Amino acid sequence: ILMRGATTFPQTIGQAATWEPELIEAMTKAIAEQLRAIGAHHALAPVLDIARDPRWGRMEETYGEDPFLVSALGTAFVRGLQGDDLKRGIAATAKHFVGYAASEGGMNRAPAHISPRELREIYAAPFKAAIHGAGLATVMNAYHEMDGIPCGSSKELLVDLLRGELGFNGLVVSDYFTIAQLVDYHHLTLSRTEAARL
Protein backbone atom coordinates (compact mmCIF):
# COMPACT_ATOMS: atom_id res chain seq x y z
CA ILE A 1 0.00 0.00 0.00
CA LEU A 2 1.44 3.36 -1.01
CA MET A 3 0.82 6.41 1.08
CA ARG A 4 0.88 9.87 -0.45
CA GLY A 5 3.96 11.76 0.68
CA ALA A 6 5.74 8.68 2.05
CA THR A 7 9.33 7.88 1.08
CA THR A 8 9.73 4.85 -1.19
CA PHE A 9 12.81 2.70 -0.62
CA PRO A 10 14.16 -0.13 -2.82
CA GLN A 11 12.63 -3.59 -2.66
CA THR A 12 14.34 -5.86 -0.11
CA ILE A 13 16.20 -7.97 -2.67
CA GLY A 14 17.63 -4.72 -4.08
CA GLN A 15 18.71 -3.66 -0.60
CA ALA A 16 20.51 -7.01 -0.26
CA ALA A 17 22.58 -6.20 -3.34
CA THR A 18 24.23 -3.36 -1.42
CA TRP A 19 25.86 -5.69 1.12
CA GLU A 20 25.82 -2.65 3.45
CA PRO A 21 24.24 -3.21 6.88
CA GLU A 22 25.03 0.41 7.81
CA LEU A 23 22.97 1.66 4.87
CA ILE A 24 20.04 -0.58 5.83
CA GLU A 25 20.20 0.68 9.42
CA ALA A 26 20.24 4.31 8.26
CA MET A 27 17.25 3.60 6.01
CA THR A 28 15.20 2.07 8.83
CA LYS A 29 16.09 4.93 11.18
CA ALA A 30 14.46 7.21 8.62
CA ILE A 31 11.50 4.86 8.30
CA ALA A 32 11.09 4.81 12.09
CA GLU A 33 11.01 8.62 12.24
CA GLN A 34 8.35 8.75 9.55
CA LEU A 35 6.25 6.02 11.15
CA ARG A 36 6.41 7.72 14.56
CA ALA A 37 5.38 10.99 12.91
CA ILE A 38 2.09 9.43 11.80
CA GLY A 39 1.50 7.66 15.13
CA ALA A 40 2.63 4.13 14.26
CA HIS A 41 4.38 1.94 16.83
CA HIS A 42 4.64 -1.48 15.13
CA ALA A 43 5.92 -2.56 11.70
CA LEU A 44 5.42 -5.92 9.99
CA ALA A 45 9.02 -6.15 8.79
CA PRO A 46 11.69 -7.36 8.14
CA VAL A 47 11.26 -10.53 6.11
CA LEU A 48 14.03 -12.89 7.27
CA ASP A 49 13.11 -15.82 5.05
CA ILE A 50 16.03 -17.60 3.41
CA ALA A 51 14.90 -17.84 -0.22
CA ARG A 52 16.71 -20.29 -2.49
CA ASP A 53 14.01 -21.38 -4.93
CA PRO A 54 13.27 -18.69 -7.55
CA ARG A 55 9.86 -20.27 -8.18
CA TRP A 56 8.69 -18.97 -4.80
CA GLY A 57 6.55 -15.94 -5.57
CA ARG A 58 7.83 -13.69 -2.79
CA MET A 59 11.56 -13.64 -3.60
CA GLU A 60 11.64 -9.85 -3.88
CA GLU A 61 10.58 -9.51 -0.24
CA THR A 62 13.70 -11.32 0.97
CA TYR A 63 17.40 -10.55 1.37
CA GLY A 64 18.10 -13.72 -0.62
CA GLU A 65 19.68 -17.10 -0.08
CA ASP A 66 22.64 -16.57 2.26
CA PRO A 67 22.00 -16.86 6.01
CA PHE A 68 25.04 -14.69 6.83
CA LEU A 69 23.85 -11.83 4.62
CA VAL A 70 20.22 -12.13 5.73
CA SER A 71 21.34 -12.16 9.38
CA ALA A 72 23.53 -9.08 8.95
CA LEU A 73 21.01 -7.02 6.99
CA GLY A 74 18.02 -8.20 9.03
CA THR A 75 19.73 -7.31 12.30
CA ALA A 76 20.67 -3.88 10.92
CA PHE A 77 17.06 -3.38 9.80
CA VAL A 78 15.73 -4.18 13.28
CA ARG A 79 18.37 -2.08 15.03
CA GLY A 80 17.55 0.97 12.90
CA LEU A 81 13.79 0.58 13.22
CA GLN A 82 13.65 -0.11 16.94
CA GLY A 83 16.53 2.08 18.05
CA ASP A 84 17.88 1.86 21.60
CA ASP A 85 14.49 2.45 23.23
CA LEU A 86 11.13 1.23 21.91
CA LYS A 87 9.48 4.25 23.54
CA ARG A 88 11.02 6.24 20.68
CA GLY A 89 11.40 3.50 18.05
CA ILE A 90 9.12 1.16 16.12
CA ALA A 91 8.65 -2.49 17.13
CA ALA A 92 9.98 -4.68 14.32
CA THR A 93 8.34 -7.97 13.34
CA ALA A 94 10.65 -10.61 11.88
CA LYS A 95 8.86 -12.98 9.57
CA HIS A 96 8.00 -15.64 8.54
CA PHE A 97 8.97 -18.11 11.24
CA VAL A 98 10.28 -20.41 9.91
CA GLY A 99 11.36 -21.89 6.57
CA TYR A 100 8.49 -20.29 4.65
CA ALA A 101 10.46 -19.78 1.42
CA ALA A 102 11.62 -23.42 1.41
CA SER A 103 8.19 -24.64 0.44
CA GLU A 104 7.73 -27.72 -1.73
CA GLY A 105 7.89 -26.84 -5.42
CA GLY A 106 8.28 -23.14 -4.62
CA MET A 107 4.54 -22.91 -4.00
CA ASN A 108 3.34 -20.37 -1.45
CA ARG A 109 2.03 -22.10 1.72
CA ALA A 110 3.13 -25.56 0.58
CA PRO A 111 4.83 -27.79 3.19
CA ALA A 112 8.56 -27.35 3.79
CA HIS A 113 10.79 -30.38 4.29
CA ILE A 114 13.77 -29.19 6.36
CA SER A 115 16.08 -31.28 8.51
CA PRO A 116 16.51 -30.20 12.16
CA ARG A 117 20.12 -29.16 11.58
CA GLU A 118 19.33 -27.15 8.46
CA LEU A 119 16.36 -25.57 10.23
CA ARG A 120 18.62 -24.22 12.95
CA GLU A 121 21.78 -23.43 10.98
CA ILE A 122 20.15 -21.91 7.90
CA TYR A 123 16.52 -20.88 8.35
CA ALA A 124 16.42 -19.89 12.04
CA ALA A 125 19.85 -18.20 11.97
CA PRO A 126 18.61 -14.73 10.89
CA PHE A 127 15.96 -14.76 13.62
CA LYS A 128 18.55 -15.69 16.22
CA ALA A 129 20.83 -12.91 14.99
CA ALA A 130 18.07 -10.29 15.21
CA ILE A 131 17.03 -11.49 18.67
CA HIS A 132 20.53 -11.33 20.12
CA GLY A 133 21.98 -8.55 17.98
CA ALA A 134 19.10 -6.08 17.98
CA GLY A 135 16.62 -7.07 20.71
CA LEU A 136 13.91 -8.06 18.22
CA ALA A 137 10.48 -7.17 19.63
CA THR A 138 8.08 -9.40 17.67
CA VAL A 139 8.06 -12.49 15.43
CA MET A 140 5.36 -13.56 12.97
CA ASN A 141 4.65 -17.21 12.21
CA ALA A 142 4.61 -18.63 8.69
CA TYR A 143 1.53 -20.10 6.98
CA HIS A 144 2.99 -23.41 5.82
CA GLU A 145 3.44 -26.65 7.71
CA MET A 146 6.49 -28.65 8.70
CA ASP A 147 6.31 -32.34 9.60
CA GLY A 148 2.54 -32.12 9.11
CA ILE A 149 2.08 -29.37 11.74
CA PRO A 150 1.14 -25.82 10.68
CA CYS A 151 3.79 -23.34 11.88
CA GLY A 152 1.07 -21.15 13.41
CA SER A 153 0.10 -23.90 15.86
CA SER A 154 3.47 -25.58 16.37
CA LYS A 155 4.66 -25.71 19.98
CA GLU A 156 7.91 -27.23 18.72
CA LEU A 157 8.63 -24.17 16.57
CA LEU A 158 7.03 -21.28 18.46
CA VAL A 159 7.84 -22.38 22.01
CA ASP A 160 10.61 -24.96 22.04
CA LEU A 161 12.73 -23.52 19.20
CA LEU A 162 11.87 -19.81 19.17
CA ARG A 163 11.63 -19.20 22.90
CA GLY A 164 13.63 -22.09 24.32
CA GLU A 165 16.57 -22.45 21.93
CA LEU A 166 16.73 -18.99 20.36
CA GLY A 167 15.95 -17.12 23.59
CA PHE A 168 13.13 -14.95 22.20
CA ASN A 169 11.04 -13.32 24.93
CA GLY A 170 9.02 -10.86 22.84
CA LEU A 171 5.58 -10.99 21.27
CA VAL A 172 4.58 -13.65 18.72
CA VAL A 173 2.00 -12.34 16.24
CA SER A 174 0.01 -14.44 13.81
CA ASP A 175 0.09 -13.70 10.12
CA TYR A 176 -3.16 -12.20 8.83
CA PHE A 177 -5.02 -15.39 7.95
CA THR A 178 -3.31 -17.88 10.27
CA ILE A 179 -6.35 -18.52 12.47
CA ALA A 180 -8.73 -18.91 9.52
CA GLN A 181 -6.26 -21.15 7.66
CA LEU A 182 -5.90 -23.52 10.61
CA VAL A 183 -9.60 -24.20 10.01
CA ASP A 184 -10.08 -23.75 6.25
CA TYR A 185 -6.70 -24.70 4.74
CA HIS A 186 -4.95 -27.01 7.19
CA HIS A 187 -8.23 -28.51 8.48
CA LEU A 188 -6.75 -28.77 11.96
CA THR A 189 -10.00 -27.89 13.72
CA LEU A 190 -13.57 -26.86 12.91
CA SER A 191 -13.59 -23.75 15.09
CA ARG A 192 -11.67 -20.49 14.86
CA THR A 193 -11.85 -20.27 18.63
CA GLU A 194 -10.06 -23.61 18.93
CA ALA A 195 -7.64 -22.55 16.17
CA ALA A 196 -6.77 -19.42 18.15
CA ARG A 197 -6.24 -21.55 21.26
CA LEU A 198 -3.86 -23.80 19.33
C-alpha positions as a Markdown table, in Angstrom:
| # | Residue | x | y | z |
|---|---|---|---|---|
| 1 | Ile | 0.0 | 0.0 | 0.0 |
| 2 | Leu | 1.4 | 3.4 | -1.0 |
| 3 | Met | 0.8 | 6.4 | 1.1 |
| 4 | Arg | 0.9 | 9.9 | -0.4 |
| 5 | Gly | 4.0 | 11.8 | 0.7 |
| 6 | Ala | 5.7 | 8.7 | 2.0 |
| 7 | Thr | 9.3 | 7.9 | 1.1 |
| 8 | Thr | 9.7 | 4.9 | -1.2 |
| 9 | Phe | 12.8 | 2.7 | -0.6 |
| 10 | Pro | 14.2 | -0.1 | -2.8 |
| 11 | Gln | 12.6 | -3.6 | -2.7 |
| 12 | Thr | 14.3 | -5.9 | -0.1 |
| 13 | Ile | 16.2 | -8.0 | -2.7 |
| 14 | Gly | 17.6 | -4.7 | -4.1 |
| 15 | Gln | 18.7 | -3.7 | -0.6 |
| 16 | Ala | 20.5 | -7.0 | -0.3 |
| 17 | Ala | 22.6 | -6.2 | -3.3 |
| 18 | Thr | 24.2 | -3.4 | -1.4 |
| 19 | Trp | 25.9 | -5.7 | 1.1 |
| 20 | Glu | 25.8 | -2.6 | 3.4 |
| 21 | Pro | 24.2 | -3.2 | 6.9 |
| 22 | Glu | 25.0 | 0.4 | 7.8 |
| 23 | Leu | 23.0 | 1.7 | 4.9 |
| 24 | Ile | 20.0 | -0.6 | 5.8 |
| 25 | Glu | 20.2 | 0.7 | 9.4 |
| 26 | Ala | 20.2 | 4.3 | 8.3 |
| 27 | Met | 17.2 | 3.6 | 6.0 |
| 28 | Thr | 15.2 | 2.1 | 8.8 |
| 29 | Lys | 16.1 | 4.9 | 11.2 |
| 30 | Ala | 14.5 | 7.2 | 8.6 |
| 31 | Ile | 11.5 | 4.9 | 8.3 |
| 32 | Ala | 11.1 | 4.8 | 12.1 |
| 33 | Glu | 11.0 | 8.6 | 12.2 |
| 34 | Gln | 8.4 | 8.7 | 9.5 |
| 35 | Leu | 6.3 | 6.0 | 11.1 |
| 36 | Arg | 6.4 | 7.7 | 14.6 |
| 37 | Ala | 5.4 | 11.0 | 12.9 |
| 38 | Ile | 2.1 | 9.4 | 11.8 |
| 39 | Gly | 1.5 | 7.7 | 15.1 |
| 40 | Ala | 2.6 | 4.1 | 14.3 |
| 41 | His | 4.4 | 1.9 | 16.8 |
| 42 | His | 4.6 | -1.5 | 15.1 |
| 43 | Ala | 5.9 | -2.6 | 11.7 |
| 44 | Leu | 5.4 | -5.9 | 10.0 |
| 45 | Ala | 9.0 | -6.1 | 8.8 |
| 46 | Pro | 11.7 | -7.4 | 8.1 |
| 47 | Val | 11.3 | -10.5 | 6.1 |
| 48 | Leu | 14.0 | -12.9 | 7.3 |
| 49 | Asp | 13.1 | -15.8 | 5.1 |
| 50 | Ile | 16.0 | -17.6 | 3.4 |
| 51 | Ala | 14.9 | -17.8 | -0.2 |
| 52 | Arg | 16.7 | -20.3 | -2.5 |
| 53 | Asp | 14.0 | -21.4 | -4.9 |
| 54 | Pro | 13.3 | -18.7 | -7.6 |
| 55 | Arg | 9.9 | -20.3 | -8.2 |
| 56 | Trp | 8.7 | -19.0 | -4.8 |
| 57 | Gly | 6.5 | -15.9 | -5.6 |
| 58 | Arg | 7.8 | -13.7 | -2.8 |
| 59 | Met | 11.6 | -13.6 | -3.6 |
| 60 | Glu | 11.6 | -9.8 | -3.9 |
| 61 | Glu | 10.6 | -9.5 | -0.2 |
| 62 | Thr | 13.7 | -11.3 | 1.0 |
| 63 | Tyr | 17.4 | -10.6 | 1.4 |
| 64 | Gly | 18.1 | -13.7 | -0.6 |
| 65 | Glu | 19.7 | -17.1 | -0.1 |
| 66 | Asp | 22.6 | -16.6 | 2.3 |
| 67 | Pro | 22.0 | -16.9 | 6.0 |
| 68 | Phe | 25.0 | -14.7 | 6.8 |
| 69 | Leu | 23.8 | -11.8 | 4.6 |
| 70 | Val | 20.2 | -12.1 | 5.7 |
| 71 | Ser | 21.3 | -12.2 | 9.4 |
| 72 | Ala | 23.5 | -9.1 | 9.0 |
| 73 | Leu | 21.0 | -7.0 | 7.0 |
| 74 | Gly | 18.0 | -8.2 | 9.0 |
| 75 | Thr | 19.7 | -7.3 | 12.3 |
| 76 | Ala | 20.7 | -3.9 | 10.9 |
| 77 | Phe | 17.1 | -3.4 | 9.8 |
| 78 | Val | 15.7 | -4.2 | 13.3 |
| 79 | Arg | 18.4 | -2.1 | 15.0 |
| 80 | Gly | 17.5 | 1.0 | 12.9 |
| 81 | Leu | 13.8 | 0.6 | 13.2 |
| 82 | Gln | 13.6 | -0.1 | 16.9 |
| 83 | Gly | 16.5 | 2.1 | 18.1 |
| 84 | Asp | 17.9 | 1.9 | 21.6 |
| 85 | Asp | 14.5 | 2.5 | 23.2 |
| 86 | Leu | 11.1 | 1.2 | 21.9 |
| 87 | Lys | 9.5 | 4.2 | 23.5 |
| 88 | Arg | 11.0 | 6.2 | 20.7 |
| 89 | Gly | 11.4 | 3.5 | 18.1 |
| 90 | Ile | 9.1 | 1.2 | 16.1 |
| 91 | Ala | 8.7 | -2.5 | 17.1 |
| 92 | Ala | 10.0 | -4.7 | 14.3 |
| 93 | Thr | 8.3 | -8.0 | 13.3 |
| 94 | Ala | 10.7 | -10.6 | 11.9 |
| 95 | Lys | 8.9 | -13.0 | 9.6 |
| 96 | His | 8.0 | -15.6 | 8.5 |
| 97 | Phe | 9.0 | -18.1 | 11.2 |
| 98 | Val | 10.3 | -20.4 | 9.9 |
| 99 | Gly | 11.4 | -21.9 | 6.6 |
| 100 | Tyr | 8.5 | -20.3 | 4.6 |
| 101 | Ala | 10.5 | -19.8 | 1.4 |
| 102 | Ala | 11.6 | -23.4 | 1.4 |
| 103 | Ser | 8.2 | -24.6 | 0.4 |
| 104 | Glu | 7.7 | -27.7 | -1.7 |
| 105 | Gly | 7.9 | -26.8 | -5.4 |
| 106 | Gly | 8.3 | -23.1 | -4.6 |
| 107 | Met | 4.5 | -22.9 | -4.0 |
| 108 | Asn | 3.3 | -20.4 | -1.4 |
| 109 | Arg | 2.0 | -22.1 | 1.7 |
| 110 | Ala | 3.1 | -25.6 | 0.6 |
| 111 | Pro | 4.8 | -27.8 | 3.2 |
| 112 | Ala | 8.6 | -27.3 | 3.8 |
| 113 | His | 10.8 | -30.4 | 4.3 |
| 114 | Ile | 13.8 | -29.2 | 6.4 |
| 115 | Ser | 16.1 | -31.3 | 8.5 |
| 116 | Pro | 16.5 | -30.2 | 12.2 |
| 117 | Arg | 20.1 | -29.2 | 11.6 |
| 118 | Glu | 19.3 | -27.2 | 8.5 |
| 119 | Leu | 16.4 | -25.6 | 10.2 |
| 120 | Arg | 18.6 | -24.2 | 13.0 |
| 121 | Glu | 21.8 | -23.4 | 11.0 |
| 122 | Ile | 20.1 | -21.9 | 7.9 |
| 123 | Tyr | 16.5 | -20.9 | 8.4 |
| 124 | Ala | 16.4 | -19.9 | 12.0 |
| 125 | Ala | 19.8 | -18.2 | 12.0 |
| 126 | Pro | 18.6 | -14.7 | 10.9 |
| 127 | Phe | 16.0 | -14.8 | 13.6 |
| 128 | Lys | 18.6 | -15.7 | 16.2 |
| 129 | Ala | 20.8 | -12.9 | 15.0 |
| 130 | Ala | 18.1 | -10.3 | 15.2 |
| 131 | Ile | 17.0 | -11.5 | 18.7 |
| 132 | His | 20.5 | -11.3 | 20.1 |
| 133 | Gly | 22.0 | -8.5 | 18.0 |
| 134 | Ala | 19.1 | -6.1 | 18.0 |
| 135 | Gly | 16.6 | -7.1 | 20.7 |
| 136 | Leu | 13.9 | -8.1 | 18.2 |
| 137 | Ala | 10.5 | -7.2 | 19.6 |
| 138 | Thr | 8.1 | -9.4 | 17.7 |
| 139 | Val | 8.1 | -12.5 | 15.4 |
| 140 | Met | 5.4 | -13.6 | 13.0 |
| 141 | Asn | 4.6 | -17.2 | 12.2 |
| 142 | Ala | 4.6 | -18.6 | 8.7 |
| 143 | Tyr | 1.5 | -20.1 | 7.0 |
| 144 | His | 3.0 | -23.4 | 5.8 |
| 145 | Glu | 3.4 | -26.7 | 7.7 |
| 146 | Met | 6.5 | -28.6 | 8.7 |
| 147 | Asp | 6.3 | -32.3 | 9.6 |
| 148 | Gly | 2.5 | -32.1 | 9.1 |
| 149 | Ile | 2.1 | -29.4 | 11.7 |
| 150 | Pro | 1.1 | -25.8 | 10.7 |
| 151 | Cys | 3.8 | -23.3 | 11.9 |
| 152 | Gly | 1.1 | -21.2 | 13.4 |
| 153 | Ser | 0.1 | -23.9 | 15.9 |
| 154 | Ser | 3.5 | -25.6 | 16.4 |
| 155 | Lys | 4.7 | -25.7 | 20.0 |
| 156 | Glu | 7.9 | -27.2 | 18.7 |
| 157 | Leu | 8.6 | -24.2 | 16.6 |
| 158 | Leu | 7.0 | -21.3 | 18.5 |
| 159 | Val | 7.8 | -22.4 | 22.0 |
| 160 | Asp | 10.6 | -25.0 | 22.0 |
| 161 | Leu | 12.7 | -23.5 | 19.2 |
| 162 | Leu | 11.9 | -19.8 | 19.2 |
| 163 | Arg | 11.6 | -19.2 | 22.9 |
| 164 | Gly | 13.6 | -22.1 | 24.3 |
| 165 | Glu | 16.6 | -22.4 | 21.9 |
| 166 | Leu | 16.7 | -19.0 | 20.4 |
| 167 | Gly | 15.9 | -17.1 | 23.6 |
| 168 | Phe | 13.1 | -14.9 | 22.2 |
| 169 | Asn | 11.0 | -13.3 | 24.9 |
| 170 | Gly | 9.0 | -10.9 | 22.8 |
| 171 | Leu | 5.6 | -11.0 | 21.3 |
| 172 | Val | 4.6 | -13.6 | 18.7 |
| 173 | Val | 2.0 | -12.3 | 16.2 |
| 174 | Ser | 0.0 | -14.4 | 13.8 |
| 175 | Asp | 0.1 | -13.7 | 10.1 |
| 176 | Tyr | -3.2 | -12.2 | 8.8 |
| 177 | Phe | -5.0 | -15.4 | 7.9 |
| 178 | Thr | -3.3 | -17.9 | 10.3 |
| 179 | Ile | -6.3 | -18.5 | 12.5 |
| 180 | Ala | -8.7 | -18.9 | 9.5 |
| 181 | Gln | -6.3 | -21.2 | 7.7 |
| 182 | Leu | -5.9 | -23.5 | 10.6 |
| 183 | Val | -9.6 | -24.2 | 10.0 |
| 184 | Asp | -10.1 | -23.8 | 6.2 |
| 185 | Tyr | -6.7 | -24.7 | 4.7 |
| 186 | His | -5.0 | -27.0 | 7.2 |
| 187 | His | -8.2 | -28.5 | 8.5 |
| 188 | Leu | -6.8 | -28.8 | 12.0 |
| 189 | Thr | -10.0 | -27.9 | 13.7 |
| 190 | Leu | -13.6 | -26.9 | 12.9 |
| 191 | Ser | -13.6 | -23.8 | 15.1 |
| 192 | Arg | -11.7 | -20.5 | 14.9 |
| 193 | Thr | -11.8 | -20.3 | 18.6 |
| 194 | Glu | -10.1 | -23.6 | 18.9 |
| 195 | Ala | -7.6 | -22.6 | 16.2 |
| 196 | Ala | -6.8 | -19.4 | 18.2 |
| 197 | Arg | -6.2 | -21.5 | 21.3 |
| 198 | Leu | -3.9 | -23.8 | 19.3 |
